[in-house]
Tab-separated table of C-alpha atoms and ligand atoms in Angstrom:
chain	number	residue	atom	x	y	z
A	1	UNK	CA	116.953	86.927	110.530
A	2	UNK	CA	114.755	86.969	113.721
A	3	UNK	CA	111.784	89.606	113.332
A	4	UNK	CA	110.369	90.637	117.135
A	5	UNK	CA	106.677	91.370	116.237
A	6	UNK	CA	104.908	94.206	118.201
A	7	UNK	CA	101.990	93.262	120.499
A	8	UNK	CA	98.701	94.585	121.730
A	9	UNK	CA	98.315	96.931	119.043
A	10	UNK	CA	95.202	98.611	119.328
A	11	UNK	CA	93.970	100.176	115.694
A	12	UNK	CA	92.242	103.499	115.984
A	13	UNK	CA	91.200	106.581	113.380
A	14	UNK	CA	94.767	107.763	113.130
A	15	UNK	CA	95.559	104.086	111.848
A	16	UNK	CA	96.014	103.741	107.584
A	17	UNK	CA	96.367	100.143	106.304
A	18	UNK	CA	98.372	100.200	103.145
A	19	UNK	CA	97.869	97.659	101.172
A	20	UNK	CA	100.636	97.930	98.084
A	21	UNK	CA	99.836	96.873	94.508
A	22	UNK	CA	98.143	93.546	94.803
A	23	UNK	CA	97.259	93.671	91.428
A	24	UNK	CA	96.959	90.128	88.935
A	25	UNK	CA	100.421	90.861	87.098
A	26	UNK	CA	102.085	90.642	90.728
A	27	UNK	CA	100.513	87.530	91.698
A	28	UNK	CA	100.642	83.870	90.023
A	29	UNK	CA	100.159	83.885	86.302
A	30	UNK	CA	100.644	87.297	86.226
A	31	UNK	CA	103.732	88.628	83.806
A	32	UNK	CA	106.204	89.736	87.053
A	33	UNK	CA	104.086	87.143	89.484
A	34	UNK	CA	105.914	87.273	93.124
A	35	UNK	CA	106.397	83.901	94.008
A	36	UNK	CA	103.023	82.691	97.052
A	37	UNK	CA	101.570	86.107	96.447
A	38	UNK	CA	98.451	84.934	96.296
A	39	UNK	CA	98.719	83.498	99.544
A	40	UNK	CA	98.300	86.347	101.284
A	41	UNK	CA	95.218	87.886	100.317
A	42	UNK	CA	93.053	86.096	102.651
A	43	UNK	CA	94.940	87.522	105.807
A	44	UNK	CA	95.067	91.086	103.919
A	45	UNK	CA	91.206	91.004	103.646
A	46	UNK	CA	91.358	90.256	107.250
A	47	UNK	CA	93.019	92.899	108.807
A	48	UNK	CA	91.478	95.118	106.314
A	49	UNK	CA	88.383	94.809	107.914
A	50	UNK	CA	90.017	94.905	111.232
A	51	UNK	CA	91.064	98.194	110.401
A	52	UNK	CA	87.278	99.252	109.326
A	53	UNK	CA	85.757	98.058	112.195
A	54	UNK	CA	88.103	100.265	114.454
A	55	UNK	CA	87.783	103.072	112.308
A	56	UNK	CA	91.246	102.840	110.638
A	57	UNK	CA	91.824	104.149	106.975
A	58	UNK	CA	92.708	101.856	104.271
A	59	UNK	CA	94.796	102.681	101.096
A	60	UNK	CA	95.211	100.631	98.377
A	61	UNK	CA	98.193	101.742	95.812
A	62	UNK	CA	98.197	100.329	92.234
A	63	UNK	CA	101.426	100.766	90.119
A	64	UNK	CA	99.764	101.735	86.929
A	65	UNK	CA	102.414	102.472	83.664
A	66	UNK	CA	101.957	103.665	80.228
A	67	UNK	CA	103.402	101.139	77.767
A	68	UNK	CA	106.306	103.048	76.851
A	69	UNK	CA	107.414	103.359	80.810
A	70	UNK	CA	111.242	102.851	80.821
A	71	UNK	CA	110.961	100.444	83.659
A	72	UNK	CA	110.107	98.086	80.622
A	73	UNK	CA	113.405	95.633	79.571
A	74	UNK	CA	111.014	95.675	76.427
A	75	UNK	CA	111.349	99.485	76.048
A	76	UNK	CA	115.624	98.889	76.402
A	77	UNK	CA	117.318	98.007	72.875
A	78	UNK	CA	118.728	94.404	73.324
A	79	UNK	CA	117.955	93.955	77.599
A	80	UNK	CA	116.369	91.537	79.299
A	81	UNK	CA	113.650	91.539	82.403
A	82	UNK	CA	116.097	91.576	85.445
A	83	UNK	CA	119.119	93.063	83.426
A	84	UNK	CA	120.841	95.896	85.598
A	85	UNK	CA	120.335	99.020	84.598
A	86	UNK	CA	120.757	102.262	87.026
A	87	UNK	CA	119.403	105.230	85.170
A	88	UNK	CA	122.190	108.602	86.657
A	89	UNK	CA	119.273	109.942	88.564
A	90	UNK	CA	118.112	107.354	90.502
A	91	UNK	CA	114.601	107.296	88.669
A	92	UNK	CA	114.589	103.868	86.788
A	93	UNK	CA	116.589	100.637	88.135
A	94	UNK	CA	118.399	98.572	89.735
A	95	UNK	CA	116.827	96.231	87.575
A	96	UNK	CA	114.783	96.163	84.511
A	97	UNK	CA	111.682	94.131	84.520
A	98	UNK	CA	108.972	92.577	82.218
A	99	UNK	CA	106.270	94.765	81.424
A	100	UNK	CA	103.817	94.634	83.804
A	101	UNK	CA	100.535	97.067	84.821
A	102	UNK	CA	100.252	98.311	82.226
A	103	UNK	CA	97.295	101.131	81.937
A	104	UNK	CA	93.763	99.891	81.451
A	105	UNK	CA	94.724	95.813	80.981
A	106	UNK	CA	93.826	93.257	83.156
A	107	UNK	CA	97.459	92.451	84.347
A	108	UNK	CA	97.108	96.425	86.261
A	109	UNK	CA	93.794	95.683	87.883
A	110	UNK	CA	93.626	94.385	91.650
A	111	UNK	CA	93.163	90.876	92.074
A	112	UNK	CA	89.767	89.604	92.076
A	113	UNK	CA	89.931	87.932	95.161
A	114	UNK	CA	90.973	91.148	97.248
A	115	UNK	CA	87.866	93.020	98.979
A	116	UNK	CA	88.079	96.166	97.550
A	117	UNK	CA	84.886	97.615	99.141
A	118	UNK	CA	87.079	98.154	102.219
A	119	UNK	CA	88.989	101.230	100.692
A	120	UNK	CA	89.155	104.710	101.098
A	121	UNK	CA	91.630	105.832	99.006
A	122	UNK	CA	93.448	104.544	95.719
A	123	UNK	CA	96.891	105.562	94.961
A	124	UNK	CA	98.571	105.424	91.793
A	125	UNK	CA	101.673	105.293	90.959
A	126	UNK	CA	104.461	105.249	88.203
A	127	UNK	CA	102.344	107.139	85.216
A	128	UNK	CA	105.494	109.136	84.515
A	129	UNK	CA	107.630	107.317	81.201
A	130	UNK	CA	110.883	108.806	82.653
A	131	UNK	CA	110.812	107.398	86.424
A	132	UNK	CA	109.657	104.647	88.166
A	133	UNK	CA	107.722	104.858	91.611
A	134	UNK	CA	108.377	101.908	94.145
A	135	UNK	CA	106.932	103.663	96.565
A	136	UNK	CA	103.548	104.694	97.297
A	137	UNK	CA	104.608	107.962	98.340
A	138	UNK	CA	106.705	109.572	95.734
A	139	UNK	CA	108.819	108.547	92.796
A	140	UNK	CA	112.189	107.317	92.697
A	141	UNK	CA	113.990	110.530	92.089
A	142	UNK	CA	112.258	112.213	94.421
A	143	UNK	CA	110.671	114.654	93.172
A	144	UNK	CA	106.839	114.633	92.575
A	145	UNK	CA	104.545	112.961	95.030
A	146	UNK	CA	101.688	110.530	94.175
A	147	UNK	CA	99.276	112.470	96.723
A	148	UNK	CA	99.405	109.495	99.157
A	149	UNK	CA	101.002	112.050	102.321
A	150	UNK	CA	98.654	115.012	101.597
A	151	UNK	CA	95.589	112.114	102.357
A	152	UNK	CA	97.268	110.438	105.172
A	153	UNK	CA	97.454	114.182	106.690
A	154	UNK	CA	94.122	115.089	105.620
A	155	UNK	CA	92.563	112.421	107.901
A	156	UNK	CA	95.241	112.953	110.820
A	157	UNK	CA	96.948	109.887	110.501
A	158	UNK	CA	99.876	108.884	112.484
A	159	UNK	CA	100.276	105.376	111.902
A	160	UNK	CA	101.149	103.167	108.915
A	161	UNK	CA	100.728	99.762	108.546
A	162	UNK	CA	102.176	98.103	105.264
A	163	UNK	CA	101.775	95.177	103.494
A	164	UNK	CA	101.380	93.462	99.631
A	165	UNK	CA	103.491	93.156	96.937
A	166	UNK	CA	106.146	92.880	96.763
A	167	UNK	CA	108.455	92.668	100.387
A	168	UNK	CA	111.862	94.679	99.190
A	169	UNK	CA	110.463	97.148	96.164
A	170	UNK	CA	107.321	98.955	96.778
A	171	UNK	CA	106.297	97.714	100.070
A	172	UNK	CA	109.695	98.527	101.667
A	173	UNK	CA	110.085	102.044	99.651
A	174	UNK	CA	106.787	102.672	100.764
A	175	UNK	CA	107.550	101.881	104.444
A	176	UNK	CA	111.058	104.235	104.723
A	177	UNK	CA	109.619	106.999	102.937
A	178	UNK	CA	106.631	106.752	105.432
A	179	UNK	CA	109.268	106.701	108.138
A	180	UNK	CA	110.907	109.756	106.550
A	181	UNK	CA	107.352	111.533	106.630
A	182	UNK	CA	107.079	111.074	109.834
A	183	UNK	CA	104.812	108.545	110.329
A	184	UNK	CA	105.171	105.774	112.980
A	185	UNK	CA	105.846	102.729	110.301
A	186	UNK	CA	104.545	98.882	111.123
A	187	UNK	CA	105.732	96.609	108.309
A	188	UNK	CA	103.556	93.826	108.055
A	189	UNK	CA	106.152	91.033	107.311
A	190	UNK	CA	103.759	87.872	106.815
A	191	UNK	CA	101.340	89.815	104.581
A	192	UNK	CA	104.222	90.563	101.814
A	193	UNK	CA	106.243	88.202	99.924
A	194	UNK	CA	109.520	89.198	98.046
A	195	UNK	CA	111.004	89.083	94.566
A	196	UNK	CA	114.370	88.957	95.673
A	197	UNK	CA	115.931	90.521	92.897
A	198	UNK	CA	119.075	90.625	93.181
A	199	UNK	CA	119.024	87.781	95.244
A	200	UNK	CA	119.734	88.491	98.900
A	201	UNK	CA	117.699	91.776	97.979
A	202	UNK	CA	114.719	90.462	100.702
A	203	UNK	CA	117.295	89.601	103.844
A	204	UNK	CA	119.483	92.677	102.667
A	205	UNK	CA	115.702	95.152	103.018
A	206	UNK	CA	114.431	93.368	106.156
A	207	UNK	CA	118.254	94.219	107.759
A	208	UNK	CA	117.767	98.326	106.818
A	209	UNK	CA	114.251	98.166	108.699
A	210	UNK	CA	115.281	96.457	111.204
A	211	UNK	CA	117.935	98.711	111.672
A	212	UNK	CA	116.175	101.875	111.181
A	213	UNK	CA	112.858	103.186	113.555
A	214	UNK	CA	110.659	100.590	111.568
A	215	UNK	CA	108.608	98.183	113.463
A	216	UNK	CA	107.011	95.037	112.597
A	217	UNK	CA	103.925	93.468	113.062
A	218	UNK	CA	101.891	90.311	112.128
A	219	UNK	CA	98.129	89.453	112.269
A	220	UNK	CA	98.476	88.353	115.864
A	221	UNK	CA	99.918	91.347	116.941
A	222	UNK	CA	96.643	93.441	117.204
A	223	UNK	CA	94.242	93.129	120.188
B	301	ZN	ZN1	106.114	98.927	88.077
């Protein structure tokens, strides 16, 4: 698919950088490990401080279960990580997965290698058994929020810029829901990587934000 990047994007205090759940169990030799995800910390660090040095806010979410969370295969009597499942309301599916981030281990904490003295703000996400919480915003079903809006408004911001782990869950939940806010929503397509689960599930997201008032940027694309 071709992706037109935005140019000459200046950052400014109504900018937020959110950087989604780059934590070790997301990454190589972690228990749901996105494949290169590693590979993109450097340039995350990058425009991290980018975003300090021109004032910008950056937000750092961290999916963060109990062990019991129903996103679990484990936690399903005879399924298996990536076994469909589509609880009625919306809050747990399409797919089961491994247990990962789990509360207090070292699979949930951020990756060593990512600068966290950069952020302002951690968000976390998916505490509730019942419902899981792709995006940084809210959970699945809708219904409570994860306090990531009621900060973004508290410091004025009109701008999102997304990026992490992984491309078409939490990243791309995270970047509609922004766009449903209201924010103006950059999706930063080169500092993500997918699972692709089902498969097609990466070129099937990037069509819907393409499609919708999403835009997309890459490292290059800011002045
Ligand atoms: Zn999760």
């Amino acid at each position: 698919m071709q992706i037109e990047y935005e140019k000459n994007i200046k950052i400014n205090e109504r900018d937020a950088l959110i950087i989604v759940d780059m934590q070790n169990d997301f990454i190589p030799g972690g228990s749901l490990a996105v494949d290169e995800g590693d590979l993109i910390i450097e340039d995350i660090n990058k425009i991290a401080s980018k975003f300090k040095e021109n004032n910008g806010i950056i937000i750092l979410t961290q999916d963060w279960h109990p062990q019991n969370h129903l996103s679990f295969a484990s936690n399903h009597q005879g399924k298996n990580p990536g076994d469909n499942f589509m609880s009625e309301d919306g809050a747990i599916g399409p797919v089961l997965w491994p247990d990962h981030c789990v509360q207090g281990t070292k699979g949930a904490e951020f990756h060593n290698e990512l600068n966290l003295n950069l952020a302002d703000k951690i968000i976390q996400k998916g505490m509730n058994t019942n419902v899981d919480s792709y995006s940084g915003f809210q959970d699945n079903d809708k219904k409570s929020e994860t306090g990531l809006r009621k900060y973004l408004d508290s410091k004025k911001i009109k701008r999102i810029f997304v990026c992490g782990l992984a491309l078409d869950y939490c990243c791309y939940y995270t970047a509609m829901d922004g766009l449903d806010f209201g924010y103006k929503v950059f999706f930063m397509v080169n500092l993500t990587r997918g699972v692709d689960l089902p498969e097609g599930n990466v070129e099937n997201t990037l069509k819907n934000m393409k499609k919708s008032d999403i835009k997309f940027a890459k490292i290059e694309s800011f002045k």
